[in-house]
Amino acid sequence: MNILVINSGSSSIKYKFFQMPKKKLLAEGKIEHIGETGSDIQDHKAGLKLILNKINSVDAVGHRVVHGAERFKKPVLIDQPVIKKIRECCSIAPLHNPANLAGILACSKLLKGVRQAAVFDTAFHQSIPDYAYIYGLPYEYYTKFCIRKYGFHGTSHEYVAHEAAHALKQHINELKMITCHLGNGCSITAVDQGKSIDTSMGFTPLEGLVMGTRCGDIDPALITHIMKKKRLDIISMDNLLNKESGLKGISGLSNDMRVLEENSRKGNKRARLALDIFVYRVKKYIGAYTAIMGGCDILVFTGGIGENQRGIRGRITKNIFKHLNKKPKIIVIPTNEELMIAKQTYQLMNGRELRRDPAHSAGLINAKRRRQR
Ligand code: ADP
């Protein structure tokens, strides 16, 4: 079965085309500048047409959908009621879900009769208990406005947790794991017996770790304080927190960890400070998640930084478990969200109930392999 995996953003469509169940990558690519002034590609339908010119025989499509709120706890086959529910989630994910939906609607028009599945970034975290996902706000903000922690990068955390257990020949249902997805966006998840029980991102992907350009955890009172002090409107404040903060904001140099490591080596103090803050925050979360699980058997690193930057991994893990009698195994697993989406789509198309156990794993990979990007 040939499965087209679509990751549709506001002005781009990334795709990978797999032959399943062999997991053979047949094609991949990216269409950019959709709908931008001066671009020939007017909308997602036009973008998808370009992709379909390059590939043949699509049997099914798997879509990455960022937000499934509490409605979607696992991947689903797409039909009209599902489209309606994804649309309803747009109010709490206005930057992502409309773009994901545009990709789904374009496929419905151009690939008539081809079945589609939606795989949600939030679904893996739906097992987080209420005492971990409810914020310290009036409870009606949860019941009326759906304000709670959702967590993101779920497909990646689930994938690397299963791959790590598989690579170490252990059964995920017997493991306490901490998965660190460290890329431009960064998040950490506590995975107890194969289930996410807490994660660092929250209602949006802004909470938690210090990221490339996102601030992560800050005192919430700072938002009104800065808005008053700098006379910022909501959009400018949002921009400051999401695009001008994190490693980029602290260092004043770059959001790219490779640039910061190099400059730190050359003696740049703010690059060094950005690295120190990044490492410190990751350590703190690992400590917290070890505490809530009462231990940790496996610590997994993934994402551009987690996979490639040995120095950062070394600093994060230095002395971190020295108080534990049983030290966790530390492993690097390259993430492959698209393959996970293809695998889950394949299972849905074959009418198989999705299970969250090692059989669900998308195949053993070489844990030492590094992504070449
Ligand atoms: P995104 O969240 O955009 O998918 P990535 O997972 O590609 O981000 O991670 C980007 C981060 O990883 C950057 O800070 C970059 O410096 C760092 N990095 C280090 N080595 C590599 C590499 N070989 N390829 C890609 N990113 C790398």
CSV table of C-alpha atoms and ligand atoms in Angstrom, one decimal:
chain,number,residue,atom,x,y,z
A,1,MET,CA,0.0,0.0,0.0
A,2,ASN,CA,1.4,3.4,-1.0
A,3,ILE,CA,0.8,6.0,1.6
A,4,LEU,CA,1.3,9.7,1.1
A,5,VAL,CA,2.1,11.5,4.4
A,6,ILE,CA,1.2,15.2,4.3
A,7,ASN,CA,2.4,17.9,6.8
A,8,SER,CA,0.5,20.9,5.7
A,9,GLY,CA,1.6,24.3,7.1
A,10,SER,CA,0.2,27.8,6.4
A,11,SER,CA,2.4,28.4,3.4
A,12,SER,CA,4.0,25.0,2.8
A,13,ILE,CA,3.3,21.3,2.3
A,14,LYS,CA,5.9,18.8,3.3
A,15,TYR,CA,5.4,15.2,2.1
A,16,LYS,CA,6.8,11.8,2.2
A,17,PHE,CA,5.6,8.9,0.2
A,18,PHE,CA,6.0,5.4,1.7
A,19,GLN,CA,5.4,1.9,0.5
A,20,MET,CA,3.9,0.1,3.5
A,21,PRO,CA,4.3,-2.2,5.4
A,22,LYS,CA,7.9,-2.3,3.9
A,23,LYS,CA,8.5,1.3,5.2
A,24,LYS,CA,10.2,2.0,1.9
A,25,LEU,CA,10.5,5.8,1.2
A,26,LEU,CA,9.5,6.3,-2.4
A,27,ALA,CA,9.6,10.1,-2.6
A,28,GLU,CA,9.8,13.2,-0.4
A,29,GLY,CA,9.8,16.9,-0.8
A,30,LYS,CA,8.4,20.3,0.1
A,31,ILE,CA,6.3,22.8,-1.7
A,32,GLU,CA,6.8,26.3,-0.3
A,33,HIS,CA,5.4,29.9,-0.7
A,34,ILE,CA,1.8,28.8,-1.0
A,35,GLY,CA,-0.5,31.8,-1.2
A,36,GLU,CA,2.3,34.3,-0.9
A,37,THR,CA,2.4,37.5,-3.0
A,38,GLY,CA,4.3,36.8,-6.2
A,39,SER,CA,4.0,33.1,-5.9
A,40,ASP,CA,2.6,30.9,-8.7
A,41,ILE,CA,1.1,28.6,-6.2
A,42,GLN,CA,-2.2,30.1,-5.2
A,43,ASP,CA,-3.5,27.7,-2.6
A,44,HIS,CA,-3.0,24.2,-1.0
A,45,LYS,CA,-4.9,22.5,-3.9
A,46,ALA,CA,-2.4,24.0,-6.4
A,47,GLY,CA,0.5,22.9,-4.1
A,48,LEU,CA,-0.9,19.4,-3.8
A,49,LYS,CA,-1.3,19.2,-7.6
A,50,LEU,CA,2.5,19.8,-8.0
A,51,ILE,CA,3.1,16.9,-5.5
A,52,LEU,CA,0.7,14.6,-7.4
A,53,ASN,CA,2.6,15.3,-10.6
A,54,LYS,CA,5.7,13.7,-9.1
A,55,ILE,CA,4.1,10.6,-7.6
A,56,ASN,CA,1.8,7.8,-8.8
A,57,SER,CA,-0.6,5.3,-7.3
A,58,VAL,CA,-1.6,6.9,-3.9
A,59,ASP,CA,-3.6,4.3,-2.0
A,60,ALA,CA,-4.1,6.3,1.2
A,61,VAL,CA,-3.1,9.6,2.8
A,62,GLY,CA,-2.0,10.3,6.4
A,63,HIS,CA,-2.2,13.8,7.6
A,64,ARG,CA,-0.3,15.4,10.5
A,65,VAL,CA,-2.9,17.4,12.4
A,66,VAL,CA,-1.4,19.5,15.2
A,67,HIS,CA,-4.4,19.9,17.6
A,68,GLY,CA,-6.9,17.2,18.3
A,69,ALA,CA,-7.9,18.8,21.7
A,70,GLU,CA,-9.8,16.2,23.9
A,71,ARG,CA,-11.8,15.0,21.0
A,72,PHE,CA,-9.1,12.8,19.4
A,73,LYS,CA,-7.2,10.4,21.6
A,74,LYS,CA,-5.8,8.4,18.7
A,75,PRO,CA,-5.5,8.5,14.9
A,76,VAL,CA,-8.8,8.4,13.0
A,77,LEU,CA,-10.1,7.8,9.4
A,78,ILE,CA,-11.3,11.2,8.0
A,79,ASP,CA,-14.9,11.7,7.2
A,80,GLN,CA,-17.3,14.7,7.4
A,81,PRO,CA,-17.8,14.5,11.2
A,82,VAL,CA,-14.1,14.3,11.7
A,83,ILE,CA,-13.5,17.3,9.5
A,84,LYS,CA,-16.1,19.2,11.5
A,85,LYS,CA,-14.4,18.4,14.7
A,86,ILE,CA,-10.9,19.3,13.4
A,87,ARG,CA,-12.5,22.6,12.3
A,88,GLU,CA,-13.8,23.1,15.8
A,89,CYS,CA,-10.3,22.7,17.2
A,90,CYS,CA,-9.2,25.7,15.1
A,91,SER,CA,-10.2,28.1,17.8
A,92,ILE,CA,-7.6,26.8,20.2
A,93,ALA,CA,-4.9,26.2,17.4
A,94,PRO,CA,-5.5,29.1,15.0
A,95,LEU,CA,-2.0,28.9,13.6
A,96,HIS,CA,-1.9,25.2,12.8
A,97,ASN,CA,-5.3,23.5,12.3
A,98,PRO,CA,-6.6,25.7,9.5
A,99,ALA,CA,-3.5,24.8,7.5
A,100,ASN,CA,-3.8,21.1,8.3
A,101,LEU,CA,-7.4,21.3,7.2
A,102,ALA,CA,-6.5,23.0,3.9
A,103,GLY,CA,-4.3,20.0,3.2
A,104,ILE,CA,-7.1,17.5,4.0
A,105,LEU,CA,-9.7,19.4,1.8
A,106,ALA,CA,-7.2,19.7,-1.1
A,107,CYS,CA,-6.7,15.9,-1.0
A,108,SER,CA,-10.4,15.2,-0.8
A,109,LYS,CA,-10.8,17.2,-4.0
A,110,LEU,CA,-7.8,15.9,-6.0
A,111,LEU,CA,-7.7,12.3,-4.7
A,112,LYS,CA,-11.4,11.4,-4.9
A,113,GLY,CA,-12.1,8.0,-3.3
A,114,VAL,CA,-8.7,7.7,-1.6
A,115,ARG,CA,-9.1,7.2,2.1
A,116,GLN,CA,-7.4,9.7,4.5
A,117,ALA,CA,-6.3,9.5,8.1
A,118,ALA,CA,-5.6,12.2,10.6
A,119,VAL,CA,-2.7,11.7,13.1
A,120,PHE,CA,-2.7,14.3,16.0
A,121,ASP,CA,0.3,15.8,17.7
A,122,THR,CA,-1.7,16.0,20.9
A,123,ALA,CA,-3.2,12.5,20.9
A,124,PHE,CA,-0.3,10.7,22.7
A,125,HIS,CA,-0.6,13.1,25.6
A,126,GLN,CA,-4.3,12.5,26.2
A,127,SER,CA,-3.3,10.0,28.9
A,128,ILE,CA,-1.9,12.8,31.1
A,129,PRO,CA,-3.9,12.8,34.4
A,130,ASP,CA,-6.1,15.9,35.3
A,131,TYR,CA,-3.8,16.9,38.1
A,132,ALA,CA,-1.1,17.4,35.6
A,133,TYR,CA,-3.1,19.1,32.8
A,134,ILE,CA,-5.3,21.5,34.8
A,135,TYR,CA,-3.7,24.9,35.3
A,136,GLY,CA,-4.1,26.9,38.5
A,137,LEU,CA,-6.8,29.1,37.0
A,138,PRO,CA,-10.5,29.2,37.8
A,139,TYR,CA,-11.9,25.8,36.8
A,140,GLU,CA,-14.5,27.3,34.4
A,141,TYR,CA,-11.6,28.3,32.1
A,142,TYR,CA,-11.2,24.6,31.5
A,143,THR,CA,-14.9,23.7,31.1
A,144,LYS,CA,-15.9,26.8,29.1
A,145,PHE,CA,-12.8,27.6,27.1
A,146,CYS,CA,-10.9,24.2,26.9
A,147,ILE,CA,-7.9,25.8,28.6
A,148,ARG,CA,-5.6,23.0,29.9
A,149,LYS,CA,-2.2,21.5,29.0
A,150,TYR,CA,-2.4,19.5,25.8
A,151,GLY,CA,1.2,18.9,24.9
A,152,PHE,CA,2.7,18.6,21.4
A,153,HIS,CA,5.4,16.5,19.5
A,154,GLY,CA,3.3,13.5,20.6
A,155,THR,CA,4.0,11.5,17.4
A,156,SER,CA,7.7,12.0,17.9
A,157,HIS,CA,7.6,11.1,21.7
A,158,GLU,CA,5.6,8.0,21.0
A,159,TYR,CA,7.8,6.9,18.1
A,160,VAL,CA,11.1,7.3,19.9
A,161,ALA,CA,9.8,5.7,23.1
A,162,HIS,CA,8.8,2.6,21.2
A,163,GLU,CA,12.0,2.5,19.2
A,164,ALA,CA,14.1,2.9,22.3
A,165,ALA,CA,12.4,0.1,24.1
A,166,HIS,CA,12.7,-2.1,20.9
A,167,ALA,CA,16.4,-1.2,20.4
A,168,LEU,CA,17.2,-2.1,24.0
A,169,LYS,CA,15.0,-5.3,23.7
A,170,GLN,CA,12.8,-4.3,26.6
A,171,HIS,CA,9.0,-4.2,27.0
A,172,ILE,CA,7.7,-0.7,27.0
A,173,ASN,CA,4.9,-1.7,29.4
A,174,GLU,CA,7.5,-2.3,32.1
A,175,LEU,CA,9.5,0.9,31.6
A,176,LYS,CA,9.7,4.4,33.0
A,177,MET,CA,11.1,6.6,30.2
A,178,ILE,CA,11.9,10.2,29.7
A,179,THR,CA,11.9,11.3,26.0
A,180,CYS,CA,13.6,14.6,25.1
A,181,HIS,CA,12.7,16.1,21.8
A,182,LEU,CA,15.3,18.9,21.4
A,183,GLY,CA,15.1,20.7,18.0
A,184,ASN,CA,14.0,24.3,17.3
A,185,GLY,CA,10.9,23.4,19.2
A,186,CYS,CA,11.8,21.4,22.4
A,187,SER,CA,9.7,19.3,24.7
A,188,ILE,CA,10.2,16.6,27.3
A,189,THR,CA,7.7,13.8,28.1
A,190,ALA,CA,7.5,11.4,31.0
A,191,VAL,CA,6.4,8.0,29.5
A,192,ASP,CA,5.3,5.5,32.2
A,193,GLN,CA,4.5,2.0,30.8
A,194,GLY,CA,4.1,3.4,27.3
A,195,LYS,CA,1.8,6.2,28.3
A,196,SER,CA,2.5,9.9,28.4
A,197,ILE,CA,1.9,11.1,32.0
A,198,ASP,CA,3.3,14.6,31.7
A,199,THR,CA,4.9,16.8,29.1
A,200,SER,CA,6.6,20.2,29.1
A,201,MET,CA,4.6,21.9,26.4
A,202,GLY,CA,1.2,23.1,27.4
A,203,PHE,CA,-1.9,24.8,26.0
A,204,THR,CA,0.4,25.9,23.2
A,205,PRO,CA,3.9,24.8,22.2
A,206,LEU,CA,5.3,27.9,24.1
A,207,GLU,CA,5.4,26.4,27.6
A,208,GLY,CA,8.3,24.4,29.1
A,209,LEU,CA,11.9,24.4,27.8
A,210,VAL,CA,13.8,27.3,26.5
A,211,MET,CA,13.7,26.8,22.7
A,212,GLY,CA,15.2,28.3,19.5
A,213,THR,CA,13.1,31.4,19.6
A,214,ARG,CA,10.4,30.6,22.3
A,215,CYS,CA,10.8,31.6,25.9
A,216,GLY,CA,9.4,28.5,27.6
A,217,ASP,CA,8.3,28.8,31.2
A,218,ILE,CA,8.3,32.4,32.5
A,219,ASP,CA,6.5,34.2,35.3
A,220,PRO,CA,3.0,34.9,33.7
A,221,ALA,CA,2.9,38.3,35.3
A,222,LEU,CA,5.8,39.3,33.1
A,223,ILE,CA,3.4,39.4,30.1
A,224,THR,CA,1.3,42.3,31.4
A,225,HIS,CA,4.4,44.0,32.9
A,226,ILE,CA,6.2,44.0,29.6
A,227,MET,CA,3.1,45.0,27.6
A,228,LYS,CA,2.7,48.0,29.9
A,229,LYS,CA,6.4,48.9,30.0
A,230,LYS,CA,7.0,48.6,26.2
A,231,ARG,CA,3.5,49.6,25.2
A,232,LEU,CA,3.1,46.4,23.2
A,233,ASP,CA,-0.2,45.2,21.7
A,234,ILE,CA,-1.2,41.5,21.8
A,235,ILE,CA,0.3,40.6,18.5
A,236,SER,CA,3.7,42.2,19.3
A,237,MET,CA,3.8,40.5,22.7
A,238,ASP,CA,3.0,37.1,21.1
A,239,ASN,CA,5.7,37.7,18.6
A,240,LEU,CA,8.2,38.6,21.4
A,241,LEU,CA,7.5,35.4,23.3
A,242,ASN,CA,7.4,33.1,20.2
A,243,LYS,CA,9.9,34.5,17.8
A,244,GLU,CA,12.3,36.8,19.6
A,245,SER,CA,13.0,34.9,22.8
A,246,GLY,CA,14.7,31.7,23.7
A,247,LEU,CA,18.2,31.0,22.5
A,248,LYS,CA,18.0,33.8,20.0
A,249,GLY,CA,16.8,36.4,22.5
A,250,ILE,CA,19.3,35.4,25.2
A,251,SER,CA,22.3,35.2,23.0
A,252,GLY,CA,21.4,38.0,20.6
A,253,LEU,CA,23.1,35.9,18.0
A,254,SER,CA,21.1,33.0,16.7
A,255,ASN,CA,18.5,30.3,17.4
A,256,ASP,CA,20.8,27.7,15.9
A,257,MET,CA,22.5,25.7,18.6
A,258,ARG,CA,25.5,24.9,16.4
A,259,VAL,CA,26.2,28.6,16.0
A,260,LEU,CA,25.9,29.1,19.8
A,261,GLU,CA,28.2,26.2,20.6
A,262,GLU,CA,30.8,27.6,18.2
A,263,ASN,CA,30.5,31.1,19.6
A,264,SER,CA,30.6,29.9,23.1
A,265,ARG,CA,33.8,28.1,22.4
A,266,LYS,CA,35.3,31.3,21.1
A,267,GLY,CA,34.4,33.0,24.4
A,268,ASN,CA,31.1,34.8,23.6
A,269,LYS,CA,29.5,35.2,27.0
A,270,ARG,CA,25.9,35.5,25.9
A,271,ALA,CA,26.2,32.4,23.7
A,272,ARG,CA,27.6,30.6,26.7
A,273,LEU,CA,24.8,31.9,28.9
A,274,ALA,CA,22.1,30.7,26.4
A,275,LEU,CA,23.7,27.2,26.4
A,276,ASP,CA,23.8,27.2,30.2
A,277,ILE,CA,20.2,28.2,30.5
A,278,PHE,CA,19.1,25.6,27.9
A,279,VAL,CA,21.0,22.8,29.6
A,280,TYR,CA,19.8,23.8,33.1
A,281,ARG,CA,16.2,23.8,32.1
A,282,VAL,CA,16.4,20.4,30.5
A,283,LYS,CA,18.1,19.0,33.6
A,284,LYS,CA,15.3,20.4,35.8
A,285,TYR,CA,12.6,18.8,33.8
A,286,ILE,CA,14.4,15.4,33.7
A,287,GLY,CA,14.7,15.7,37.5
A,288,ALA,CA,11.1,16.5,37.9
A,289,TYR,CA,9.9,13.7,35.7
A,290,THR,CA,12.2,11.2,37.4
A,291,ALA,CA,10.6,12.2,40.7
A,292,ILE,CA,7.0,11.9,39.5
A,293,MET,CA,7.7,8.4,38.0
A,294,GLY,CA,9.7,7.3,41.0
A,295,GLY,CA,12.7,6.6,38.8
A,296,CYS,CA,13.7,6.4,35.2
A,297,ASP,CA,14.9,3.3,33.2
A,298,ILE,CA,15.6,5.0,29.8
A,299,LEU,CA,16.4,8.5,28.9
A,300,VAL,CA,15.9,9.2,25.1
A,301,PHE,CA,17.3,12.1,23.1
A,302,THR,CA,15.9,13.1,19.7
A,303,GLY,CA,15.5,16.2,17.4
A,304,GLY,CA,18.3,18.1,15.7
A,305,ILE,CA,20.0,19.0,19.0
A,306,GLY,CA,19.2,15.7,20.8
A,307,GLU,CA,20.5,13.6,17.9
A,308,ASN,CA,23.5,15.5,16.8
A,309,GLN,CA,25.0,17.6,19.6
A,310,ARG,CA,26.9,15.2,21.8
A,311,GLY,CA,28.4,18.1,23.9
A,312,ILE,CA,24.9,19.3,24.9
A,313,ARG,CA,23.8,15.8,25.7
A,314,GLY,CA,26.9,15.3,27.8
A,315,ARG,CA,26.3,18.5,29.8
A,316,ILE,CA,22.6,17.6,30.3
A,317,THR,CA,23.4,14.1,31.6
A,318,LYS,CA,26.5,14.9,33.6
A,319,ASN,CA,26.0,13.8,37.2
A,320,ILE,CA,22.2,14.0,36.7
A,321,PHE,CA,21.5,10.5,38.0
A,322,LYS,CA,24.3,10.1,40.5
A,323,HIS,CA,21.8,9.9,43.4
A,324,LEU,CA,19.9,7.0,41.8
A,325,ASN,CA,20.8,3.4,42.7
A,326,LYS,CA,19.8,2.2,39.3
A,327,LYS,CA,21.1,4.4,36.6
A,328,PRO,CA,18.9,4.9,33.4
A,329,LYS,CA,20.2,3.8,30.0
A,330,ILE,CA,20.8,6.8,27.8
A,331,ILE,CA,20.0,6.4,24.1
A,332,VAL,CA,19.7,8.5,20.9
A,333,ILE,CA,16.9,7.7,18.6
A,334,PRO,CA,16.4,9.7,15.3
A,335,THR,CA,12.8,10.8,15.2
A,336,ASN,CA,10.7,9.9,12.2
A,337,GLU,CA,7.2,11.4,12.6
A,338,GLU,CA,6.3,10.8,9.0
A,339,LEU,CA,7.0,7.1,9.2
A,340,MET,CA,5.0,6.9,12.4
A,341,ILE,CA,2.1,8.6,10.6
A,342,ALA,CA,2.4,6.2,7.6
A,343,LYS,CA,2.4,3.2,10.0
A,344,GLN,CA,-0.6,4.4,11.9
A,345,THR,CA,-2.4,5.2,8.6
A,346,TYR,CA,-1.6,1.8,7.3
A,347,GLN,CA,-3.0,0.2,10.5
A,348,LEU,CA,-6.2,2.2,10.2
A,349,MET,CA,-6.6,1.3,6.5
A,350,ASN,CA,-6.3,-2.3,7.4
A,351,GLY,CA,-9.0,-1.9,10.0
A,352,ARG,CA,-6.6,-2.8,12.8
A,353,GLU,CA,-7.2,-1.4,16.2
A,354,LEU,CA,-4.2,0.9,17.1
A,355,ARG,CA,-2.5,-0.5,20.0
A,356,ARG,CA,0.1,1.3,22.1
A,357,ASP,CA,2.5,-1.5,22.7
A,358,PRO,CA,5.8,-2.6,21.1
A,359,ALA,CA,4.1,-4.3,18.2
A,360,HIS,CA,2.9,-0.8,17.4
A,361,SER,CA,6.6,0.2,16.9
A,362,ALA,CA,7.5,1.3,13.4
A,363,GLY,CA,10.5,-1.1,13.2
A,364,LEU,CA,13.9,-1.4,14.7
A,365,ILE,CA,16.4,1.3,13.6
A,366,ASN,CA,20.0,1.8,14.2
A,367,ALA,CA,20.0,3.8,17.4
A,368,LYS,CA,23.4,5.2,16.6
A,369,ARG,CA,22.4,6.5,13.2
A,370,ARG,CA,22.4,10.3,13.0
A,371,ARG,CA,20.2,12.4,10.9
A,372,GLN,CA,22.0,14.0,8.0
A,373,ARG,CA,20.5,17.4,7.6
B,1,ADP,P1,12.7,21.6,14.1
B,1,ADP,O1,12.1,21.8,15.4
B,1,ADP,O2,12.7,22.9,13.2
B,1,ADP,O3,12.4,20.4,13.4
B,1,ADP,P2,15.4,20.4,14.2
B,1,ADP,O4,15.0,19.1,14.9
B,1,ADP,O5,15.8,20.4,12.8
B,1,ADP,O6,14.3,21.5,14.4
B,1,ADP,O7,16.6,21.0,15.1
B,1,ADP,C1,17.2,22.2,14.8
B,1,ADP,C2,18.3,22.4,15.9
B,1,ADP,O8,19.2,21.3,15.9
B,1,ADP,C3,19.1,23.7,15.7
B,1,ADP,O9,19.3,24.3,16.9
B,1,ADP,C4,20.4,23.1,15.1
B,1,ADP,O10,21.5,23.9,15.5
B,1,ADP,C5,20.5,21.8,15.8
B,1,ADP,N1,21.4,20.8,15.1
B,1,ADP,C6,22.6,20.4,15.4
B,1,ADP,N2,23.1,19.5,14.5
B,1,ADP,C7,22.2,19.5,13.5
B,1,ADP,C8,22.2,18.7,12.3
B,1,ADP,N3,23.1,17.9,11.9
B,1,ADP,N4,21.1,18.9,11.5
B,1,ADP,C9,20.0,19.7,11.9
B,1,ADP,N5,20.0,20.4,13.1
B,1,ADP,C10,21.1,20.3,13.9
